[in-house]
Amino acid sequence: MLFQRIFEEKSFEEISRETGEARNRVENRYYYTVKKIRRWMG
């Protein structure tokens, strides 16, 4: 999902349709992952 959003430049709506998950869940997972990466990188 992170790859799709950043490298494939897909919208949350497109990712939602492809994965079958709710749009807000896709968006929340994306921001949660970005937050974890930022913490990990310091």
N, CA, C and O atoms as a printed pandas DataFrame, in Angstrom:
     atom_number atom_name residue_name chain_id  residue_number  x_coord  y_coord  z_coord
0              1         N          MET        A               1    0.821   -1.179    0.000
1              2        CA          MET        A               1    0.000    0.000    0.000
2              3         C          MET        A               1    0.876    1.259    0.000
3              4         O          MET        A               1    0.612    2.195   -0.754
4              5         N          LEU        A               2    1.887    1.286    0.816
5              6        CA          LEU        A               2    2.799    2.428    0.845
6              7         C          LEU        A               2    3.476    2.592   -0.511
7              8         O          LEU        A               2    3.616    3.707   -1.014
8              9         N          PHE        A               3    3.893    1.477   -1.094
9             10        CA          PHE        A               3    4.518    1.489   -2.416
10            11         C          PHE        A               3    3.555    2.049   -3.458
11            12         O          PHE        A               3    3.939    2.878   -4.283
12            13         N          GLN        A               4    2.304    1.594   -3.419
13            14        CA          GLN        A               4    1.303    2.061   -4.387
14            15         C          GLN        A               4    1.091    3.568   -4.265
15            16         O          GLN        A               4    0.990    4.271   -5.270
16            17         N          ARG        A               5    1.025    4.045   -3.060
17            18        CA          ARG        A               5    0.748    5.469   -2.829
18            19         C          ARG        A               5    1.920    6.340   -3.288
19            20         O          ARG        A               5    1.707    7.360   -3.943
20            21         N          ILE        A               6    3.131    5.958   -2.957
21            22        CA          ILE        A               6    4.294    6.802   -3.234
22            23         C          ILE        A               6    4.833    6.601   -4.647
23            24         O          ILE        A               6    4.981    7.566   -5.397
24            25         N          PHE        A               7    5.125    5.367   -5.012
25            26        CA          PHE        A               7    5.802    5.117   -6.283
26            27         C          PHE        A               7    4.855    5.009   -7.472
27            28         O          PHE        A               7    5.199    5.420   -8.580
28            29         N          GLU        A               8    3.677    4.464   -7.250
29            30        CA          GLU        A               8    2.705    4.355   -8.339
30            31         C          GLU        A               8    1.767    5.558   -8.381
31            32         O          GLU        A               8    0.955    5.689   -9.298
32            33         N          GLU        A               9    1.883    6.432   -7.387
33            34        CA          GLU        A               9    1.109    7.675   -7.285
34            35         C          GLU        A               9   -0.398    7.439   -7.381
35            36         O          GLU        A               9   -1.116    8.178   -8.055
36            37         N          LYS        A              10   -0.855    6.401   -6.699
37            38        CA          LYS        A              10   -2.283    6.090   -6.699
38            39         C          LYS        A              10   -2.976    6.822   -5.556
39            40         O          LYS        A              10   -2.377    7.091   -4.515
40            41         N          SER        A              11   -4.239    7.135   -5.770
41            42        CA          SER        A              11   -5.028    7.785   -4.725
42            43         C          SER        A              11   -5.475    6.733   -3.712
43            44         O          SER        A              11   -5.423    5.534   -3.986
44            45         N          PHE        A              12   -5.913    7.191   -2.544
45            46        CA          PHE        A              12   -6.426    6.266   -1.543
46            47         C          PHE        A              12   -7.657    5.537   -2.089
47            48         O          PHE        A              12   -7.873    4.363   -1.788
48            49         N          GLU        A              13   -8.447    6.228   -2.879
49            50        CA          GLU        A              13   -9.642    5.630   -3.480
50            51         C          GLU        A              13   -9.261    4.478   -4.420
51            52         O          GLU        A              13   -9.889    3.419   -4.391
52            53         N          GLU        A              14   -8.243    4.683   -5.242
53            54        CA          GLU        A              14   -7.789    3.629   -6.162
54            55         C          GLU        A              14   -7.270    2.413   -5.392
55            56         O          GLU        A              14   -7.589    1.273   -5.730
56            57         N          ILE        A              15   -6.479    2.664   -4.369
57            58        CA          ILE        A              15   -5.933    1.577   -3.552
58            59         C          ILE        A              15   -7.070    0.835   -2.855
59            60         O          ILE        A              15   -7.056   -0.392   -2.757
60            61         N          SER        A              16   -8.044    1.584   -2.377
61            62        CA          SER        A              16   -9.206    0.998   -1.716
62            63         C          SER        A              16   -9.951    0.052   -2.649
63            64         O          SER        A              16  -10.308   -1.059   -2.255
64            65         N          ARG        A              17  -10.180    0.479   -3.859
65            66        CA          ARG        A              17  -10.881   -0.363   -4.840
66            67         C          ARG        A              17  -10.086   -1.631   -5.153
67            68         O          ARG        A              17  -10.659   -2.714   -5.272
68            69         N          GLU        A              18   -8.777   -1.495   -5.285
69            70        CA          GLU        A              18   -7.931   -2.642   -5.636
70            71         C          GLU        A              18   -7.816   -3.662   -4.501
71            72         O          GLU        A              18   -7.762   -4.867   -4.747
72            73         N          THR        A              19   -7.778   -3.175   -3.268
73            74        CA          THR        A              19   -7.591   -4.070   -2.125
74            75         C          THR        A              19   -8.902   -4.546   -1.517
75            76         O          THR        A              19   -8.929   -5.546   -0.800
76            77         N          GLY        A              20   -9.988   -3.834   -1.800
77            78        CA          GLY        A              20  -11.280   -4.195   -1.225
78            79         C          GLY        A              20  -11.458   -3.698    0.198
79            80         O          GLY        A              20  -12.410   -4.082    0.878
80            81         N          GLU        A              21  -10.555   -2.854    0.646
81            82        CA          GLU        A              21  -10.649   -2.284    1.991
82            83         C          GLU        A              21  -11.300   -0.912    1.928
83            84         O          GLU        A              21  -11.279   -0.253    0.889
84            85         N          ALA        A              22  -11.874   -0.488    3.034
85            86        CA          ALA        A              22  -12.498    0.832    3.103
86            87         C          ALA        A              22  -11.433    1.912    2.907
87            88         O          ALA        A              22  -10.286    1.758    3.329
88            89         N          ARG        A              23  -11.836    3.002    2.260
89            90        CA          ARG        A              23  -10.899    4.096    1.967
90            91         C          ARG        A              23  -10.263    4.643    3.240
91            92         O          ARG        A              23   -9.054    4.875    3.278
92            93         N          ASN        A              24  -11.068    4.851    4.285
93            94        CA          ASN        A              24  -10.510    5.420    5.516
94            95         C          ASN        A              24   -9.512    4.465    6.175
95            96         O          ASN        A              24   -8.559    4.913    6.812
96            97         N          ARG        A              25   -9.720    3.161    6.027
97            98        CA          ARG        A              25   -8.757    2.194    6.575
98            99         C          ARG        A              25   -7.436    2.266    5.816
99           100         O          ARG        A              25   -6.364    2.227    6.419
100          101         N          VAL        A              26   -7.517    2.370    4.499
101          102        CA          VAL        A              26   -6.314    2.489    3.669
102          103         C          VAL        A              26   -5.546    3.749    4.054
103          104         O          VAL        A              26   -4.327    3.714    4.221
104          105         N          GLU        A              27   -6.260    4.855    4.193
105          106        CA          GLU        A              27   -5.629    6.131    4.540
106          107         C          GLU        A              27   -4.995    6.067    5.925
107          108         O          GLU        A              27   -3.868    6.523    6.112
108          109         N          ASN        A              28   -5.706    5.509    6.889
109          110        CA          ASN        A              28   -5.171    5.392    8.249
110          111         C          ASN        A              28   -3.926    4.514    8.290
111          112         O          ASN        A              28   -2.958    4.844    8.975
112          113         N          ARG        A              29   -3.943    3.403    7.563
113          114        CA          ARG        A              29   -2.778    2.517    7.527
114          115         C          ARG        A              29   -1.578    3.220    6.901
115          116         O          ARG        A              29   -0.448    3.055    7.360
116          117         N          TYR        A              30   -1.823    3.999    5.859
117          118        CA          TYR        A              30   -0.745    4.738    5.201
118          119         C          TYR        A              30   -0.088    5.711    6.187
119          120         O          TYR        A              30    1.133    5.711    6.342
120          121         N          TYR        A              31   -0.901    6.539    6.852
121          122        CA          TYR        A              31   -0.340    7.533    7.763
122          123         C          TYR        A              31    0.316    6.891    8.981
123          124         O          TYR        A              31    1.312    7.403    9.491
124          125         N          TYR        A              32   -0.236    5.770    9.449
125          126        CA          TYR        A              32    0.368    5.051   10.563
126          127         C          TYR        A              32    1.751    4.524   10.166
127          128         O          TYR        A              32    2.701    4.625   10.942
128          129         N          THR        A              33    1.860    3.968    8.968
129          130        CA          THR        A              33    3.126    3.440    8.469
130          131         C          THR        A              33    4.157    4.551    8.298
131          132         O          THR        A              33    5.316    4.387    8.678
132          133         N          VAL        A              34    3.743    5.672    7.733
133          134        CA          VAL        A              34    4.649    6.814    7.556
134          135         C          VAL        A              34    5.147    7.299    8.915
135          136         O          VAL        A              34    6.328    7.610    9.070
136          137         N          LYS        A              35    4.259    7.363    9.888
137          138        CA          LYS        A              35    4.630    7.804   11.237
138          139         C          LYS        A              35    5.672    6.858   11.851
139          140         O          LYS        A              35    6.641    7.310   12.461
140          141         N          LYS        A              36    5.467    5.549   11.686
141          142        CA          LYS        A              36    6.431    4.577   12.214
142          143         C          LYS        A              36    7.785    4.708   11.531
143          144         O          LYS        A              36    8.819    4.613   12.192
144          145         N          ILE        A              37    7.796    4.922   10.233
145          146        CA          ILE        A              37    9.057    5.078    9.496
146          147         C          ILE        A              37    9.786    6.332    9.962
147          148         O          ILE        A              37   11.003    6.309   10.145
148          149         N          ARG        A              38    9.060    7.417   10.154
149          150        CA          ARG        A              38    9.686    8.662   10.629
150          151         C          ARG        A              38   10.302    8.481   11.999
151          152         O          ARG        A              38   11.399    8.976   12.255
152          153         N          ARG        A              39    9.604    7.769   12.895
153          154        CA          ARG        A              39   10.152    7.507   14.235
154          155         C          ARG        A              39   11.410    6.650   14.139
155          156         O          ARG        A              39   12.402    6.909   14.820
156          157         N          TRP        A              40   11.357    5.624   13.285
157          158        CA          TRP        A              40   12.477    4.705   13.120
158          159         C          TRP        A              40   13.713    5.428   12.585
159          160         O          TRP        A              40   14.839    5.121   12.976
160          161         N          MET        A              41   13.492    6.391   11.684
161          162        CA          MET        A              41   14.609    7.119   11.085
162          163         C          MET        A              41   15.164    8.194   12.015
163          164         O          MET        A              41   16.279    8.682   11.829
164          165         N          GLY        A              42   14.376    8.547   13.003
165          166        CA          GLY        A              42   14.839    9.519   13.980
166          167         C          GLY        A              42   14.640   10.882   13.546
167          168         O          GLY        A              42   14.983   11.817   14.269
